[in-house]
Amino acid sequence: MSYAIREAIAAFRRAPVLTGLAGAMVALALTVLGIFGLVAFNLQAALNQVEDRVEVIAYLRDDVTNLQIETAIMELEALPEISLVRWVSKEEALEQARADLVEFDEVFQGLDDVNPLPSSLEISLGEGSRTEEAVERVALAAEAYPFVEGVEYGREWVQRVFALRRVAGATAGIIGLAFALVAALIIGTALRIAIFARRDEISIMRLVGAKDGFIRAPFLIEGGLTGLLGGLMAVALTWLTFRSVTSILITIEWLPLSWIIGGVVSGMVLGALASSLAVRRHLREVE
């Protein structure tokens, strides 16, 4: 192993320009992947914020009693999907409407004595239960009470939100895999050039009886280091893109540390795998 590490480091010293170009090509490929990850992460964060606002509202009849309201709240909060049930009185509903619809203030004048707005139960779903199926189950449970006039949760809006999440997840997976393959091909091509430049050395090692694993080891380490170099450069370029977008266009969130570490480690793994395939192919050709 010590020999393989020394040889990998020596290869960087022998051809610093080639190593730099290989690292730069890997960095460009991983930067595209990083920018896409930045977009995907912020889209996911935006969808999470929208999902946090998903709730079921059950409108109550005017003749509902306090006992019925308390019983319904207790029974609904016992359901695993529900985290909180809040009763909104007719007076509170009117005040909230006035606050939200300031432009219709004249319409609300004189409604204190004859309040047409119903009281309601605002049902909040728990973390991990904000799915389309859970929302529909909660809506059906609330609608079953005889003193509930109607239930609203924006069925079409909820369906579109969760459909967008599914599409975004599938798209992120496919495009991310495509960019990862491109990065692997770039690393493999760069190392293929390095292997070709050292073809005489490899042939001599084969002649003196060196095993394939012994020959491949330095190139595997070299590929991993190239991927590491490209990954670190990609993080820097992605950060510059992030800062530019935040200062010029819109405020977005930076990638979490786990994503950054995963990206750099992925670069190393891709570099090692691409190097392994390139060396194996060359060794088959010289047999």
mmCIF file of C-alpha atoms in Angstrom:
data_model
loop_
_atom_site.group_PDB
_atom_site.id
_atom_site.type_symbol
_atom_site.label_atom_id
_atom_site.label_comp_id
_atom_site.label_asym_id
_atom_site.label_seq_id
_atom_site.Cartn_x
_atom_site.Cartn_y
_atom_site.Cartn_z
ATOM 1 C CA MET A 1 0.000 0.000 0.000
ATOM 2 C CA SER A 2 2.846 2.387 0.818
ATOM 3 C CA TYR A 3 4.301 1.727 -2.640
ATOM 4 C CA ALA A 4 0.969 2.465 -4.283
ATOM 5 C CA ILE A 5 0.626 5.766 -2.396
ATOM 6 C CA ARG A 6 4.205 6.799 -3.298
ATOM 7 C CA GLU A 7 3.594 5.983 -6.952
ATOM 8 C CA ALA A 8 0.316 7.897 -7.029
ATOM 9 C CA ILE A 9 1.976 10.975 -5.532
ATOM 10 C CA ALA A 10 4.925 10.611 -7.917
ATOM 11 C CA ALA A 11 2.490 10.488 -10.844
ATOM 12 C CA PHE A 12 1.071 13.846 -9.769
ATOM 13 C CA ARG A 13 4.573 15.290 -9.601
ATOM 14 C CA ARG A 14 5.600 13.888 -12.982
ATOM 15 C CA ALA A 15 2.614 15.330 -14.809
ATOM 16 C CA PRO A 16 1.200 18.272 -12.806
ATOM 17 C CA VAL A 17 -0.376 19.839 -15.899
ATOM 18 C CA LEU A 18 -2.209 16.639 -16.811
ATOM 19 C CA THR A 19 -3.300 16.195 -13.204
ATOM 20 C CA GLY A 20 -4.538 19.780 -13.066
ATOM 21 C CA LEU A 21 -6.476 19.402 -16.305
ATOM 22 C CA ALA A 22 -8.017 16.137 -15.127
ATOM 23 C CA GLY A 23 -8.987 17.730 -11.829
ATOM 24 C CA ALA A 24 -10.422 20.749 -13.646
ATOM 25 C CA MET A 25 -12.527 18.565 -15.964
ATOM 26 C CA VAL A 26 -13.808 16.576 -13.020
ATOM 27 C CA ALA A 27 -14.509 19.824 -11.156
ATOM 28 C CA LEU A 28 -16.573 21.190 -14.055
ATOM 29 C CA ALA A 29 -18.629 18.000 -14.258
ATOM 30 C CA LEU A 30 -19.177 17.902 -10.491
ATOM 31 C CA THR A 31 -19.929 21.638 -10.424
ATOM 32 C CA VAL A 32 -22.815 21.087 -12.809
ATOM 33 C CA LEU A 33 -23.970 18.308 -10.500
ATOM 34 C CA GLY A 34 -23.503 20.602 -7.498
ATOM 35 C CA ILE A 35 -25.525 23.424 -9.069
ATOM 36 C CA PHE A 36 -28.264 20.963 -9.907
ATOM 37 C CA GLY A 37 -28.131 19.721 -6.311
ATOM 38 C CA LEU A 38 -28.443 23.328 -5.127
ATOM 39 C CA VAL A 39 -31.560 23.792 -7.241
ATOM 40 C CA ALA A 40 -33.014 20.450 -6.139
ATOM 41 C CA PHE A 41 -32.353 21.178 -2.452
ATOM 42 C CA ASN A 42 -34.008 24.603 -2.574
ATOM 43 C CA LEU A 43 -36.949 23.219 -4.530
ATOM 44 C CA GLN A 44 -37.320 20.541 -1.873
ATOM 45 C CA ALA A 45 -37.154 23.191 0.865
ATOM 46 C CA ALA A 46 -39.830 25.246 -0.896
ATOM 47 C CA LEU A 47 -42.089 22.199 -1.202
ATOM 48 C CA ASN A 48 -41.544 21.415 2.485
ATOM 49 C CA GLN A 49 -42.662 24.925 3.395
ATOM 50 C CA VAL A 50 -45.770 24.504 1.267
ATOM 51 C CA GLU A 51 -46.499 21.119 2.854
ATOM 52 C CA ASP A 52 -46.163 22.636 6.327
ATOM 53 C CA ARG A 53 -49.155 24.819 5.476
ATOM 54 C CA VAL A 54 -51.346 21.863 4.501
ATOM 55 C CA GLU A 55 -54.251 21.637 6.940
ATOM 56 C CA VAL A 56 -57.868 20.508 7.039
ATOM 57 C CA ILE A 57 -60.595 22.998 7.999
ATOM 58 C CA ALA A 58 -63.951 21.659 9.206
ATOM 59 C CA TYR A 59 -66.748 24.258 9.191
ATOM 60 C CA LEU A 60 -69.297 23.815 12.008
ATOM 61 C CA ARG A 61 -73.026 24.412 12.167
ATOM 62 C CA ASP A 62 -74.270 27.375 14.197
ATOM 63 C CA ASP A 63 -76.124 25.109 16.624
ATOM 64 C CA VAL A 64 -73.032 23.121 17.629
ATOM 65 C CA THR A 65 -72.479 22.885 21.381
ATOM 66 C CA ASN A 66 -69.276 23.341 23.367
ATOM 67 C CA LEU A 67 -69.452 19.705 24.481
ATOM 68 C CA GLN A 68 -69.591 18.536 20.871
ATOM 69 C CA ILE A 69 -66.623 20.728 19.983
ATOM 70 C CA GLU A 70 -64.545 19.462 22.924
ATOM 71 C CA THR A 71 -65.408 15.855 22.128
ATOM 72 C CA ALA A 72 -64.487 16.269 18.470
ATOM 73 C CA ILE A 73 -61.167 17.915 19.350
ATOM 74 C CA MET A 74 -60.299 15.110 21.768
ATOM 75 C CA GLU A 75 -61.224 12.349 19.292
ATOM 76 C CA LEU A 76 -59.471 13.972 16.327
ATOM 77 C CA GLU A 77 -56.247 14.652 18.240
ATOM 78 C CA ALA A 78 -56.186 10.952 19.143
ATOM 79 C CA LEU A 79 -55.674 10.105 15.469
ATOM 80 C CA PRO A 80 -52.000 9.414 14.628
ATOM 81 C CA GLU A 81 -51.990 11.748 11.618
ATOM 82 C CA ILE A 82 -53.119 14.808 13.592
ATOM 83 C CA SER A 83 -50.847 16.957 15.759
ATOM 84 C CA LEU A 84 -53.207 19.758 16.750
ATOM 85 C CA VAL A 85 -56.873 20.740 16.453
ATOM 86 C CA ARG A 86 -57.772 24.382 17.105
ATOM 87 C CA TRP A 87 -61.291 25.770 17.451
ATOM 88 C CA VAL A 88 -61.897 29.086 15.691
ATOM 89 C CA SER A 89 -65.016 30.904 16.890
ATOM 90 C CA LYS A 90 -67.293 32.958 14.647
ATOM 91 C CA GLU A 91 -65.910 36.171 16.147
ATOM 92 C CA GLU A 92 -62.294 35.086 15.627
ATOM 93 C CA ALA A 93 -63.098 34.078 12.039
ATOM 94 C CA LEU A 94 -64.487 37.541 11.366
ATOM 95 C CA GLU A 95 -61.449 39.258 12.892
ATOM 96 C CA GLN A 96 -59.126 37.052 10.858
ATOM 97 C CA ALA A 97 -61.050 37.835 7.671
ATOM 98 C CA ARG A 98 -60.770 41.558 8.381
ATOM 99 C CA ALA A 99 -57.012 41.231 8.913
ATOM 100 C CA ASP A 100 -56.464 39.156 5.774
ATOM 101 C CA LEU A 101 -58.817 41.120 3.499
ATOM 102 C CA VAL A 102 -58.115 44.726 4.368
ATOM 103 C CA GLU A 103 -59.339 45.896 0.963
ATOM 104 C CA PHE A 104 -62.839 44.630 1.848
ATOM 105 C CA ASP A 105 -63.019 46.488 5.157
ATOM 106 C CA GLU A 106 -66.179 48.314 4.100
ATOM 107 C CA VAL A 107 -67.920 45.003 3.422
ATOM 108 C CA PHE A 108 -67.205 43.804 6.966
ATOM 109 C CA GLN A 109 -68.637 46.944 8.566
ATOM 110 C CA GLY A 110 -71.816 46.181 10.454
ATOM 111 C CA LEU A 111 -71.279 42.398 10.512
ATOM 112 C CA ASP A 112 -70.559 42.228 14.248
ATOM 113 C CA ASP A 113 -74.267 41.788 15.042
ATOM 114 C CA VAL A 114 -75.013 39.513 12.087
ATOM 115 C CA ASN A 115 -71.862 37.446 11.565
ATOM 116 C CA PRO A 116 -72.281 35.181 8.511
ATOM 117 C CA LEU A 117 -68.972 33.361 9.014
ATOM 118 C CA PRO A 118 -69.110 29.892 10.619
ATOM 119 C CA SER A 119 -66.920 28.641 13.421
ATOM 120 C CA SER A 120 -64.438 25.959 12.434
ATOM 121 C CA LEU A 121 -61.869 23.411 13.501
ATOM 122 C CA GLU A 122 -58.378 23.957 12.065
ATOM 123 C CA ILE A 123 -56.698 20.556 11.919
ATOM 124 C CA SER A 124 -52.892 20.457 11.619
ATOM 125 C CA LEU A 125 -51.168 17.274 10.483
ATOM 126 C CA GLY A 126 -48.117 15.840 12.215
ATOM 127 C CA GLU A 127 -44.616 15.603 10.813
ATOM 128 C CA GLY A 128 -44.416 12.731 8.341
ATOM 129 C CA SER A 129 -48.208 12.570 7.957
ATOM 130 C CA ARG A 130 -48.589 15.367 5.406
ATOM 131 C CA THR A 131 -49.316 13.002 2.537
ATOM 132 C CA GLU A 132 -52.191 13.061 0.108
ATOM 133 C CA GLU A 133 -53.683 9.880 1.584
ATOM 134 C CA ALA A 134 -53.356 11.121 5.192
ATOM 135 C CA VAL A 135 -55.037 14.439 4.340
ATOM 136 C CA GLU A 136 -57.970 12.619 2.758
ATOM 137 C CA ARG A 137 -58.330 10.266 5.761
ATOM 138 C CA VAL A 138 -58.401 13.207 8.168
ATOM 139 C CA ALA A 139 -60.918 15.055 5.989
ATOM 140 C CA LEU A 140 -63.237 12.022 5.958
ATOM 141 C CA ALA A 141 -62.900 11.624 9.743
ATOM 142 C CA ALA A 142 -63.852 15.277 10.322
ATOM 143 C CA GLU A 143 -66.675 15.152 7.801
ATOM 144 C CA ALA A 144 -68.276 12.230 9.645
ATOM 145 C CA TYR A 145 -69.460 14.444 12.511
ATOM 146 C CA PRO A 146 -73.129 15.461 12.039
ATOM 147 C CA PHE A 147 -72.494 19.045 13.176
ATOM 148 C CA VAL A 148 -69.840 19.601 10.458
ATOM 149 C CA GLU A 149 -71.265 21.492 7.496
ATOM 150 C CA GLY A 150 -68.318 20.980 5.218
ATOM 151 C CA VAL A 151 -64.605 20.187 5.056
ATOM 152 C CA GLU A 152 -62.025 22.050 3.009
ATOM 153 C CA TYR A 153 -58.407 21.254 2.345
ATOM 154 C CA GLY A 154 -57.871 22.270 -1.278
ATOM 155 C CA ARG A 155 -57.975 18.795 -2.832
ATOM 156 C CA GLU A 156 -56.617 19.874 -6.244
ATOM 157 C CA TRP A 157 -53.950 22.074 -4.657
ATOM 158 C CA VAL A 158 -52.769 19.263 -2.375
ATOM 159 C CA GLN A 159 -52.684 16.794 -5.273
ATOM 160 C CA ARG A 160 -50.592 19.162 -7.363
ATOM 161 C CA VAL A 161 -48.128 19.780 -4.536
ATOM 162 C CA PHE A 162 -47.495 16.078 -3.953
ATOM 163 C CA ALA A 163 -47.405 15.366 -7.697
ATOM 164 C CA LEU A 164 -44.764 18.075 -8.069
ATOM 165 C CA ARG A 165 -42.756 16.489 -5.260
ATOM 166 C CA ARG A 166 -42.834 13.084 -6.994
ATOM 167 C CA VAL A 167 -41.824 14.591 -10.345
ATOM 168 C CA ALA A 168 -39.043 16.638 -8.725
ATOM 169 C CA GLY A 169 -37.693 13.578 -6.912
ATOM 170 C CA ALA A 170 -37.660 11.417 -10.048
ATOM 171 C CA THR A 171 -36.081 14.186 -12.131
ATOM 172 C CA ALA A 172 -33.395 14.811 -9.513
ATOM 173 C CA GLY A 173 -32.503 11.117 -9.432
ATOM 174 C CA ILE A 174 -32.284 10.722 -13.210
ATOM 175 C CA ILE A 175 -30.361 13.925 -13.924
ATOM 176 C CA GLY A 176 -28.089 13.380 -10.933
ATOM 177 C CA LEU A 177 -27.219 9.896 -12.164
ATOM 178 C CA ALA A 178 -26.563 11.252 -15.670
ATOM 179 C CA PHE A 179 -24.156 13.905 -14.363
ATOM 180 C CA ALA A 180 -22.439 11.310 -12.176
ATOM 181 C CA LEU A 181 -21.856 9.106 -15.229
ATOM 182 C CA VAL A 182 -20.468 12.086 -17.147
ATOM 183 C CA ALA A 183 -18.057 12.806 -14.299
ATOM 184 C CA ALA A 184 -16.972 9.155 -14.248
ATOM 185 C CA LEU A 185 -16.342 9.208 -18.011
ATOM 186 C CA ILE A 186 -14.262 12.379 -17.715
ATOM 187 C CA ILE A 187 -12.154 10.904 -14.930
ATOM 188 C CA GLY A 188 -11.741 7.675 -16.853
ATOM 189 C CA THR A 189 -10.660 9.520 -20.007
ATOM 190 C CA ALA A 190 -8.132 11.652 -18.115
ATOM 191 C CA LEU A 191 -6.649 8.602 -16.389
ATOM 192 C CA ARG A 192 -6.630 6.709 -19.668
ATOM 193 C CA ILE A 193 -4.263 9.367 -20.970
ATOM 194 C CA ALA A 194 -2.077 8.976 -17.884
ATOM 195 C CA ILE A 195 -2.056 5.197 -18.309
ATOM 196 C CA PHE A 196 -1.113 5.525 -21.981
ATOM 197 C CA ALA A 197 1.792 7.821 -21.041
ATOM 198 C CA ARG A 198 3.086 5.116 -18.675
ATOM 199 C CA ARG A 199 2.392 2.147 -20.935
ATOM 200 C CA ASP A 200 6.089 1.194 -21.120
ATOM 201 C CA GLU A 201 6.357 1.151 -17.332
ATOM 202 C CA ILE A 202 3.270 -1.051 -17.090
ATOM 203 C CA SER A 203 4.632 -3.441 -19.736
ATOM 204 C CA ILE A 204 7.927 -3.796 -17.836
ATOM 205 C CA MET A 205 6.074 -4.499 -14.604
ATOM 206 C CA ARG A 206 4.081 -7.213 -16.368
ATOM 207 C CA LEU A 207 7.307 -8.736 -17.730
ATOM 208 C CA VAL A 208 8.902 -8.996 -14.278
ATOM 209 C CA GLY A 209 5.815 -10.790 -12.958
ATOM 210 C CA ALA A 210 3.871 -8.012 -11.218
ATOM 211 C CA LYS A 211 0.266 -8.972 -10.577
ATOM 212 C CA ASP A 212 -2.616 -6.931 -11.939
ATOM 213 C CA GLY A 213 -3.694 -5.835 -8.455
ATOM 214 C CA PHE A 214 -0.215 -4.488 -7.747
ATOM 215 C CA ILE A 215 -0.240 -2.549 -11.028
ATOM 216 C CA ARG A 216 -3.754 -1.182 -10.520
ATOM 217 C CA ALA A 217 -3.269 0.039 -6.945
ATOM 218 C CA PRO A 218 -1.367 3.296 -7.741
ATOM 219 C CA PHE A 219 -3.873 4.187 -10.449
ATOM 220 C CA LEU A 220 -6.807 3.563 -8.108
ATOM 221 C CA ILE A 221 -5.300 5.940 -5.561
ATOM 222 C CA GLU A 222 -4.485 8.422 -8.308
ATOM 223 C CA GLY A 223 -8.078 8.274 -9.532
ATOM 224 C CA GLY A 224 -9.424 8.746 -6.022
ATOM 225 C CA LEU A 225 -7.140 11.741 -5.443
ATOM 226 C CA THR A 226 -8.143 13.225 -8.794
ATOM 227 C CA GLY A 227 -11.795 12.829 -7.836
ATOM 228 C CA LEU A 228 -11.072 14.416 -4.432
ATOM 229 C CA LEU A 229 -9.325 17.359 -6.063
ATOM 230 C CA GLY A 230 -12.198 17.806 -8.518
ATOM 231 C CA GLY A 231 -14.755 17.492 -5.725
ATOM 232 C CA LEU A 232 -13.101 20.209 -3.626
ATOM 233 C CA MET A 233 -12.834 22.504 -6.645
ATOM 234 C CA ALA A 234 -16.501 21.804 -7.452
ATOM 235 C CA VAL A 235 -17.535 22.793 -3.917
ATOM 236 C CA ALA A 236 -15.683 26.101 -4.324
ATOM 237 C CA LEU A 237 -17.262 26.789 -7.734
ATOM 238 C CA THR A 238 -20.721 25.851 -6.473
ATOM 239 C CA TRP A 239 -20.248 28.191 -3.511
ATOM 240 C CA LEU A 240 -19.316 31.051 -5.863
ATOM 241 C CA THR A 241 -22.452 30.343 -7.907
ATOM 242 C CA PHE A 242 -24.531 30.283 -4.722
ATOM 243 C CA ARG A 243 -23.137 33.630 -3.551
ATOM 244 C CA SER A 244 -23.706 35.200 -6.964
ATOM 245 C CA VAL A 245 -27.323 34.052 -7.140
ATOM 246 C CA THR A 246 -28.013 35.167 -3.552
ATOM 247 C CA SER A 247 -26.507 38.625 -4.033
ATOM 248 C CA ILE A 248 -27.951 39.328 -7.503
ATOM 249 C CA LEU A 249 -31.184 37.351 -7.963
ATOM 250 C CA ILE A 250 -32.907 35.678 -5.012
ATOM 251 C CA THR A 251 -32.036 34.429 -1.550
ATOM 252 C CA ILE A 252 -31.533 30.674 -1.498
ATOM 253 C CA GLU A 253 -30.215 28.197 1.040
ATOM 254 C CA TRP A 254 -26.736 26.660 0.934
ATOM 255 C CA LEU A 255 -26.355 22.912 0.744
ATOM 256 C CA PRO A 256 -26.224 20.981 4.040
ATOM 257 C CA LEU A 257 -22.856 19.656 5.176
ATOM 258 C CA SER A 258 -23.914 16.050 4.597
ATOM 259 C CA TRP A 259 -24.580 16.816 0.911
ATOM 260 C CA ILE A 260 -21.169 18.489 0.516
ATOM 261 C CA ILE A 261 -19.311 15.623 2.174
ATOM 262 C CA GLY A 262 -21.327 13.139 0.122
ATOM 263 C CA GLY A 263 -20.425 14.988 -3.082
ATOM 264 C CA VAL A 264 -16.696 15.027 -2.336
ATOM 265 C CA VAL A 265 -16.721 11.356 -1.301
ATOM 266 C CA SER A 266 -18.703 10.513 -4.443
ATOM 267 C CA GLY A 267 -16.021 12.246 -6.506
ATOM 268 C CA MET A 268 -13.371 10.067 -4.877
ATOM 269 C CA VAL A 269 -15.392 6.899 -5.453
ATOM 270 C CA LEU A 270 -16.124 7.800 -9.062
ATOM 271 C CA GLY A 271 -12.440 8.544 -9.615
ATOM 272 C CA ALA A 272 -11.367 5.195 -8.177
ATOM 273 C CA LEU A 273 -13.987 3.254 -10.156
ATOM 274 C CA ALA A 274 -13.214 5.055 -13.408
ATOM 275 C CA SER A 275 -9.500 4.459 -12.862
ATOM 276 C CA SER A 276 -10.108 0.771 -12.122
ATOM 277 C CA LEU A 277 -12.075 0.303 -15.335
ATOM 278 C CA ALA A 278 -9.497 2.204 -17.408
ATOM 279 C CA VAL A 279 -6.551 0.180 -16.004
ATOM 280 C CA ARG A 280 -8.405 -3.123 -16.396
ATOM 281 C CA ARG A 281 -9.165 -2.306 -20.007
ATOM 282 C CA HIS A 282 -5.533 -1.394 -20.701
ATOM 283 C CA LEU A 283 -4.223 -4.557 -19.034
ATOM 284 C CA ARG A 284 -6.523 -6.674 -21.212
ATOM 285 C CA GLU A 285 -5.207 -4.917 -24.299
ATOM 286 C CA VAL A 286 -1.558 -5.600 -23.466
ATOM 287 C CA GLU A 287 -2.039 -9.271 -22.624
#
